[in-house]
Coordinates of C-alpha atoms in Angstrom, one line a residue:
M1 CA -11.3 -27.1 60.9
I2 CA -12.9 -23.7 61.0
R3 CA -16.2 -24.9 62.1
G4 CA -14.6 -26.9 65.1
I5 CA -12.8 -23.2 66.1
Q6 CA -16.1 -21.5 65.7
A7 CA -18.1 -24.3 68.0
L8 CA -15.5 -24.2 70.7
A9 CA -15.4 -20.3 70.7
L10 CA -19.2 -20.3 71.0
F11 CA -19.1 -22.9 73.8
M12 CA -16.6 -21.0 75.7
T13 CA -18.4 -17.9 75.4
L14 CA -21.5 -19.3 76.7
Q15 CA -19.7 -21.0 79.5
C16 CA -18.2 -17.5 80.5
F17 CA -21.7 -16.0 80.6
S18 CA -23.0 -19.2 82.5
L19 CA -20.2 -19.0 85.2
L20 CA -20.5 -15.4 85.5
N21 CA -24.2 -15.5 86.3
T22 CA -23.7 -18.5 88.7
S23 CA -21.0 -16.7 90.5
L24 CA -23.3 -14.3 92.1
A25 CA -24.4 -16.9 94.3
G26 CA -20.9 -17.8 95.4
D27 CA -19.6 -18.0 98.9
D28 CA -16.4 -16.4 98.7
I29 CA -13.8 -15.0 96.1
H30 CA -10.4 -15.8 95.9
L31 CA -7.2 -14.6 94.0
W32 CA -4.5 -17.2 93.0
N33 CA -1.1 -16.6 91.9
T34 CA 1.4 -19.1 90.7
L35 CA 5.1 -18.8 89.6
T36 CA 6.8 -21.7 88.2
L37 CA 10.5 -22.1 87.0
S38 CA 10.7 -25.0 84.4
H39 CA 14.1 -26.5 83.3
S40 CA 15.0 -29.0 80.8
I41 CA 17.9 -31.4 81.7
N42 CA 17.6 -33.1 78.4
E43 CA 15.3 -34.1 75.7
N44 CA 13.4 -36.4 78.0
W45 CA 13.7 -35.1 81.4
R46 CA 12.6 -31.6 83.0
L47 CA 12.6 -30.3 86.5
H48 CA 10.2 -27.8 87.9
F49 CA 10.1 -25.6 91.0
G50 CA 7.5 -23.2 91.9
T51 CA 5.0 -21.3 94.6
D52 CA 1.2 -20.7 94.8
Q53 CA 0.0 -17.8 96.6
K54 CA -3.9 -17.6 97.5
F55 CA -5.9 -14.7 98.8
V56 CA -9.1 -15.6 100.4
D57 CA -12.2 -14.1 102.2
D58 CA -13.0 -11.8 99.3
I59 CA -9.1 -11.3 98.6
S60 CA -8.8 -9.7 101.9
K61 CA -6.3 -12.2 103.6
H62 CA -3.4 -14.2 102.7
G63 CA -4.6 -17.5 103.4
I64 CA -2.9 -20.3 101.2
R65 CA 0.8 -20.7 100.5
T66 CA 2.4 -23.6 98.8
V67 CA 6.1 -24.5 97.4
F68 CA 6.3 -27.3 95.2
T69 CA 9.1 -29.2 93.2
G70 CA 8.8 -31.8 90.7
T71 CA 10.1 -34.0 87.7
S72 CA 8.5 -35.3 84.5
Y73 CA 9.8 -37.8 81.9
K74 CA 8.7 -37.7 78.2
A75 CA 7.8 -41.3 77.3
A76 CA 6.3 -40.6 74.0
N77 CA 5.6 -37.5 71.9
N78 CA 2.2 -37.0 73.7
L79 CA 2.7 -38.9 77.0
F80 CA 4.2 -37.8 80.3
F81 CA 4.9 -39.2 83.5
G82 CA 6.2 -37.4 86.7
F83 CA 6.3 -36.8 90.2
E84 CA 5.7 -33.8 92.5
I85 CA 6.2 -32.8 96.0
R86 CA 4.1 -30.0 97.7
H87 CA 4.4 -28.2 101.0
H88 CA 1.0 -26.7 101.6
E89 CA 0.2 -24.3 104.3
K90 CA -3.2 -22.8 105.3
K91 CA -3.9 -20.1 107.8
S92 CA -6.5 -20.8 110.3
G93 CA -7.2 -19.3 113.6
G94 CA -4.1 -17.1 113.2
Q95 CA -1.7 -20.0 112.9
W96 CA -0.3 -21.6 109.4
L97 CA -1.4 -25.2 109.3
E98 CA 0.9 -27.5 107.4
E99 CA 0.4 -30.3 105.1
N100 CA 2.7 -32.3 102.6
R101 CA 1.6 -33.7 99.5
F102 CA 3.4 -36.5 97.3
A103 CA 1.9 -37.0 93.9
P104 CA 2.7 -39.1 90.9
F105 CA 1.2 -38.1 87.8
M106 CA 0.5 -38.6 84.1
I107 CA -0.3 -36.2 81.4
W108 CA -1.6 -37.1 78.0
K109 CA -1.7 -34.2 75.2
N110 CA -2.8 -34.4 71.5
T111 CA -3.6 -31.8 69.1
F112 CA -6.4 -32.2 66.4
D113 CA -6.1 -29.6 63.6
S114 CA -6.2 -26.1 65.8
L115 CA -7.6 -27.9 68.9
S116 CA -5.5 -29.1 71.8
L117 CA -6.9 -32.0 74.1
T118 CA -5.1 -32.6 77.4
F119 CA -5.8 -35.2 80.2
R120 CA -3.8 -35.4 83.5
E121 CA -4.3 -37.7 86.2
R122 CA -2.7 -36.8 89.8
T123 CA -3.0 -39.2 92.8
E124 CA -2.1 -37.4 95.9
L125 CA -1.1 -38.7 99.3
R126 CA -2.0 -35.8 101.8
T127 CA -0.3 -35.9 104.9
R128 CA -1.1 -33.5 108.1
E129 CA -0.8 -33.7 111.9
G130 CA -0.2 -37.5 111.7
N131 CA -3.4 -37.9 109.4
E132 CA -3.2 -39.0 105.7
N133 CA -5.6 -39.6 102.9
W134 CA -5.4 -40.1 99.2
V135 CA -7.0 -37.9 96.5
S136 CA -7.5 -38.7 92.9
R137 CA -7.5 -35.4 90.5
N138 CA -8.5 -35.6 87.0
L139 CA -8.3 -32.9 84.6
L140 CA -9.6 -32.4 81.3
K141 CA -8.6 -29.4 79.2
L142 CA -9.8 -28.2 75.8
A143 CA -7.8 -25.3 74.0
V144 CA -7.8 -23.4 70.8
V145 CA -4.1 -23.4 69.5
S146 CA -3.6 -19.9 67.7
G147 CA -0.4 -18.5 67.8
T148 CA 0.5 -16.7 71.0
A149 CA -2.8 -16.7 72.6
S150 CA -4.6 -19.8 73.3
P151 CA -8.5 -19.8 74.7
Y152 CA -9.3 -22.8 76.8
V153 CA -12.0 -24.6 79.1
S154 CA -10.9 -27.1 81.7
N155 CA -12.4 -29.2 84.4
E156 CA -10.8 -30.9 87.3
L157 CA -12.6 -33.6 89.4
F158 CA -11.5 -34.5 92.8
Y159 CA -12.0 -37.9 94.6
D160 CA -11.1 -38.8 98.0
L161 CA -10.0 -42.4 97.6
T162 CA -9.9 -42.8 101.6
A163 CA -13.2 -41.6 102.1
A164 CA -14.6 -42.8 98.8
T165 CA -16.6 -39.5 98.0
F166 CA -16.3 -36.7 95.6
T167 CA -15.1 -33.5 97.4
E168 CA -14.3 -30.8 94.9
N169 CA -14.7 -29.8 91.3
R170 CA -13.0 -26.8 89.5
L171 CA -14.4 -25.6 86.1
S172 CA -12.4 -22.8 84.6
I173 CA -12.0 -20.8 81.2
G174 CA -8.9 -19.0 80.6
L175 CA -6.4 -17.6 78.0
D176 CA -2.6 -19.0 77.7
L177 CA -0.2 -16.6 76.4
A178 CA 3.3 -17.2 75.2
V179 CA 4.6 -13.8 76.0
F180 CA 8.2 -14.4 75.0
K181 CA 10.3 -17.4 73.7
N182 CA 11.0 -18.5 77.4
L183 CA 8.2 -17.0 79.1
N184 CA 4.4 -18.2 79.5
T185 CA 1.5 -16.8 81.4
S186 CA -2.2 -17.7 81.9
L187 CA -5.2 -15.7 83.1
Y188 CA -8.1 -17.6 84.2
Y189 CA -11.5 -17.7 86.1
L190 CA -12.4 -20.7 87.9
Y191 CA -15.6 -21.8 89.4
K192 CA -14.6 -24.1 92.6
S193 CA -17.2 -26.4 94.4
N194 CA -16.5 -28.0 97.6
E195 CA -18.5 -30.8 99.2
K196 CA -19.7 -29.9 102.6
D197 CA -21.9 -31.6 105.2
R198 CA -24.9 -29.7 104.0
G199 CA -24.2 -29.6 100.5
W200 CA -21.7 -27.7 98.1
S201 CA -20.0 -24.4 98.8
V202 CA -18.9 -22.1 95.9
T203 CA -15.8 -20.1 95.8
N204 CA -15.2 -17.9 92.7
V205 CA -11.4 -17.8 91.7
F206 CA -9.6 -15.1 89.5
G207 CA -6.0 -16.2 88.9
T208 CA -2.7 -15.8 87.1
S209 CA 0.1 -18.3 86.4
L210 CA 3.5 -17.4 85.2
T211 CA 6.0 -19.8 83.8
L212 CA 9.9 -19.3 83.2
H213 CA 11.4 -22.1 81.1
P214 CA 14.9 -21.2 80.1

């Protein structure tokens, strides 16, 4: 168990240096902030509401805002199913362009000694100005479970099912903190790659996430 923790800590340290070195070639810097309220209806069902606020252009402009709500069902000790709706707005040319997203999702999570492994699959229907496309998002997260602070590394891959192509990848390292009994927060660095006509563009993201769950 100790060797596993040491190996993960070494891997995450190397990832950190690798990401910071690579980030020097990034095209932009973002700041992302997420606030979520999660409420348990009973032992199986849970509701959540929240908002994302993203600052772009080297953190100089408020460029993206999102509100979302959803529900999840605990099918087994380590298996969850749910559905989420998001209203997404992106500022372009001085105007906010709207997009709605509808996403069923599945989460599998298990713990091995002091290591936690999470897999999440989301399939989003994105609609905007009469156009729509389907996007599959696969997230894999590995964390060290150690009291109130859990360091982690994760990767999320985006595949556009309509265009049949990979469009985005998000590699991140971070720290999940259980601040109080009903309050969790997360601090992270995320290396975001987006497919463009002439290759892949890179965005360096620094983010925070705050979750209240009374």
